[in-house]
Structure formats: structure tokens, C-alpha cells
CSV table of C-alpha atoms in Angstrom, one decimal:
chain,number,residue,atom,x,y,z
K,9,MET,CA,96.1,-1.6,150.0
K,10,SER,CA,93.1,-3.1,150.4
K,11,GLN,CA,91.2,-4.4,147.4
K,12,SER,CA,88.5,-2.9,146.3
K,13,PRO,CA,85.5,-3.2,143.3
K,14,TRP,CA,87.7,-1.6,140.0
K,15,TRP,CA,85.7,0.7,139.7
K,16,LYS,CA,85.7,2.4,142.6
K,17,GLY,CA,88.8,3.7,141.3
K,18,ALA,CA,91.9,3.2,144.0
K,19,ARG,CA,94.5,2.3,141.9
K,20,GLY,CA,94.0,4.8,140.0
K,21,GLU,CA,91.3,2.5,137.4
K,22,TRP,CA,89.3,5.0,135.3
K,23,TYR,CA,93.5,7.0,134.5
K,24,VAL,CA,93.7,3.9,132.3
K,25,ILE,CA,90.8,3.3,130.9
K,26,ILE,CA,91.0,7.9,130.1
K,27,GLN,CA,94.4,6.7,128.9
K,28,ILE,CA,93.3,4.2,126.0
K,29,VAL,CA,90.3,7.1,124.5
K,30,MET,CA,92.8,9.0,124.3
K,31,PHE,CA,95.6,6.9,122.5
K,32,ALA,CA,92.4,5.4,120.4
K,33,LEU,CA,91.2,9.4,119.8
K,34,VAL,CA,94.7,9.8,118.2
K,35,VAL,CA,94.7,7.1,115.9
K,36,PHE,CA,91.4,6.3,114.1
K,37,GLY,CA,89.8,10.1,116.2
K,38,PRO,CA,89.3,13.1,113.1
K,39,GLN,CA,92.0,14.2,111.4
K,40,MET,CA,90.8,18.2,110.9
K,41,ALA,CA,88.2,20.2,111.8
K,42,MET,CA,85.1,21.6,108.4
K,43,GLY,CA,86.1,25.2,107.5
K,44,TRP,CA,89.8,24.7,108.9
K,45,PRO,CA,92.2,25.2,107.0
K,46,ALA,CA,94.6,21.9,105.5
K,47,TRP,CA,97.5,21.5,106.8
K,48,THR,CA,99.5,22.3,103.9
K,49,SER,CA,103.5,23.5,102.8
K,50,PRO,CA,105.6,23.1,100.0
K,51,TYR,CA,107.8,20.8,102.5
K,52,ALA,CA,105.0,18.4,103.5
K,53,GLU,CA,106.6,15.7,102.5
K,54,LEU,CA,110.1,16.9,104.9
K,55,GLY,CA,107.3,17.3,107.4
K,56,SER,CA,105.8,13.5,106.7
K,57,ILE,CA,109.5,12.6,107.2
K,58,ALA,CA,109.5,14.2,110.2
K,59,GLY,CA,106.8,12.8,111.8
K,60,GLY,CA,107.2,9.2,110.4
K,61,ILE,CA,111.3,9.9,112.8
K,62,LEU,CA,109.3,10.6,115.8
K,63,LEU,CA,106.4,8.1,115.5
K,64,LEU,CA,109.5,5.7,115.2
K,65,MET,CA,111.4,7.4,117.9
K,66,GLY,CA,107.9,7.1,120.3
K,67,VAL,CA,108.2,3.5,119.7
K,68,ALA,CA,111.4,2.6,120.6
K,69,LEU,CA,111.3,4.7,124.1
K,70,ALA,CA,107.6,2.8,124.8
K,71,THR,CA,109.3,-0.2,124.0
K,72,ALA,CA,112.8,-0.1,126.0
K,73,GLY,CA,110.3,1.5,128.5
K,74,TYR,CA,108.0,-1.2,128.5
K,75,LEU,CA,111.2,-4.6,128.6
K,76,ARG,CA,113.1,-2.5,131.3
K,77,LEU,CA,109.7,-2.9,133.5
K,78,GLY,CA,110.4,-6.6,133.5
K,79,ALA,CA,107.7,-7.7,136.3
K,80,ASN,CA,107.2,-3.8,137.3
K,81,LEU,CA,104.8,-4.1,134.1
K,82,THR,CA,101.2,-2.9,135.5
K,83,ALA,CA,98.6,-1.3,133.6
K,84,LEU,CA,97.7,0.7,136.4
K,85,PRO,CA,99.2,3.8,138.0
K,86,TYR,CA,99.2,1.9,141.2
K,87,PRO,CA,103.0,0.2,141.6
K,88,LYS,CA,102.0,-3.8,142.4
K,89,GLU,CA,103.0,-5.1,145.4
K,90,GLN,CA,106.5,-6.9,144.8
K,91,SER,CA,107.6,-4.2,142.6
K,92,THR,CA,111.1,-2.5,142.5
K,93,LEU,CA,112.4,0.7,141.2
K,94,VAL,CA,113.5,0.7,138.0
K,95,GLU,CA,116.5,4.2,136.6
K,96,THR,CA,118.5,2.3,133.9
K,97,GLY,CA,117.7,2.1,130.9
K,98,ALA,CA,115.0,4.5,129.2
K,99,TYR,CA,114.5,5.2,132.9
K,100,GLN,CA,118.5,7.1,133.7
K,101,ILE,CA,116.7,9.2,130.7
K,102,VAL,CA,112.7,9.5,131.9
K,103,ARG,CA,111.8,9.0,134.6
K,104,HIS,CA,107.8,7.6,132.6
K,105,PRO,CA,109.6,6.4,129.5
K,106,MET,CA,106.5,4.8,127.5
K,107,TYR,CA,104.2,7.3,129.0
K,108,SER,CA,106.5,10.1,126.7
K,109,GLY,CA,106.7,6.9,124.1
K,110,LEU,CA,103.0,7.1,123.6
K,111,ILE,CA,102.8,11.1,123.3
K,112,ILE,CA,106.0,11.4,120.7
K,113,MET,CA,104.4,9.0,118.6
K,114,SER,CA,101.0,10.5,118.8
K,115,LEU,CA,102.6,13.9,117.7
K,116,GLY,CA,104.5,12.4,114.9
K,117,TRP,CA,101.6,10.3,113.8
K,118,GLY,CA,99.9,13.8,113.7
K,119,ILE,CA,102.7,15.0,111.2
K,120,PHE,CA,102.4,12.9,109.5
K,121,VAL,CA,99.0,12.8,108.0
K,122,HIS,CA,99.5,16.4,108.7
K,123,GLY,CA,97.1,17.0,111.0
K,124,TRP,CA,95.6,19.6,113.2
K,125,LEU,CA,93.6,18.2,115.3
K,126,THR,CA,95.6,15.4,116.2
K,127,SER,CA,99.2,17.3,117.0
K,128,GLY,CA,96.0,18.7,119.3
K,129,TYR,CA,95.0,15.8,120.4
K,130,ALA,CA,98.2,14.4,121.2
K,131,LEU,CA,99.4,17.7,122.7
K,132,ILE,CA,96.3,16.3,125.4
K,133,LEU,CA,97.8,13.7,125.7
K,134,LEU,CA,100.8,15.4,127.0
K,135,VAL,CA,98.6,16.8,129.6
K,136,PHE,CA,96.2,13.9,130.4
K,137,PHE,CA,99.7,12.0,131.0
K,138,ASP,CA,101.4,14.4,133.1
K,139,ILE,CA,98.5,14.4,135.8
K,140,LYS,CA,98.0,10.8,135.7
K,141,SER,CA,101.8,11.1,136.4
K,142,ARG,CA,102.0,13.3,139.2
K,143,ARG,CA,99.5,11.0,140.8
K,144,GLU,CA,101.3,7.7,140.3
K,145,GLU,CA,104.3,10.1,141.4
K,146,GLN,CA,103.2,10.2,145.0
K,147,TRP,CA,102.9,7.0,145.6
K,148,LEU,CA,106.5,6.1,144.2
K,149,LYS,CA,107.0,7.9,146.6
K,150,GLU,CA,104.6,6.0,149.3
K,151,LYS,CA,106.4,3.4,147.9
K,152,PHE,CA,110.3,4.2,147.3
K,153,ALA,CA,112.3,6.5,149.8
K,154,ARG,CA,115.2,6.9,147.1
K,155,TYR,CA,112.0,8.4,143.7
K,156,ALA,CA,112.6,11.7,145.8
K,157,ALA,CA,116.3,11.9,144.2
K,158,TYR,CA,115.1,10.1,141.1
K,159,GLN,CA,112.8,13.0,140.7
K,160,LYS,CA,115.6,14.8,140.8
K,161,ARG,CA,117.9,13.8,138.5
K,162,VAL,CA,115.6,12.3,136.4
K,163,HIS,CA,113.5,14.8,133.9
K,164,LYS,CA,109.3,14.1,134.3
K,165,LEU,CA,107.5,12.9,130.7
K,166,ILE,CA,110.1,15.2,127.8
K,167,PRO,CA,113.1,13.9,127.8
K,168,PHE,CA,116.4,16.5,128.6
K,169,ILE,CA,113.2,18.6,128.8
K,170,TYR,CA,110.5,18.0,130.9
């Protein structure tokens, strides 16, 4: 692929910008909407514990994906010219462990802070990463002949589910 200016988005630059904005919304955005009932429960403390566990699981999965990707790592969904197909470690569990980790972290954070909107942002992030990964996987299939078989073996974004 020829080099074009970043602002044309030929390698998926706009996905990265949207991803940064979405993750900032999860972390810093409003947690509750005015007029919505508060997220209360007699089990609120257990919810915070469950949210914290999800948050840590997401960090672990994203970190494992990051470390396994090594020299293949790029912020863009378009693969590097010299990249290789990684199918081991976290990539045996899910095809996009860094995306998965961010989704799980976001959901965990939403549950931890008892934020309706924050949990909703996590679901929007799931939809966004599904769209982004579709484009990324088109490029990966073009680059790696084995990618289609890998897609059939390993779930996309949610370990053991999707």
C-alpha cells in the first residue's frame, strides 16, 4: 500500500482517533444521566468487587495481547509490511485480545463505579471494536493466507463467546 497523508485514513487512522475518544468517554465521561434513577442495590459492594475483577481481567488480557504482538504492534488496524501472523498466547483465546481487554476493562469500570452511562459506553465500545476489527480482518486476510482458518478456530472479541 502506498503511503498517503494520515488524514486520508488509508490505513485506518480515523479508527484510532475514534477509539481514543471512546476510551476517554469511558474513563472521564459522565457516569449517570440527569433524571435517571441511581444504580442502587443491596449488593452494590459485590457489584463493585465484580467490576474490579472484570477490570483486572481486561487489563491482563490487553497486556498479554500487547506483549505477544511484539514487533507487529501498531496503533493502526492496517498490518505492518514486515508483520507476521500471531496465533499463540492471548491470540489463542481471542483474535483481538487488546480490543477485548479494553471492552472488558470498560465494562468492569462501569460496574465498579455503578454508572449506567459508563456501562453503556462499554457496549458502544464493543460495537465500535466489532466494526474496526471487520476492516482490520479484511486486511489481515489479504496479507496472511492462514487468517481465514484462524478466524474459524478462534472467537473474535469475547473469549469463548463471540
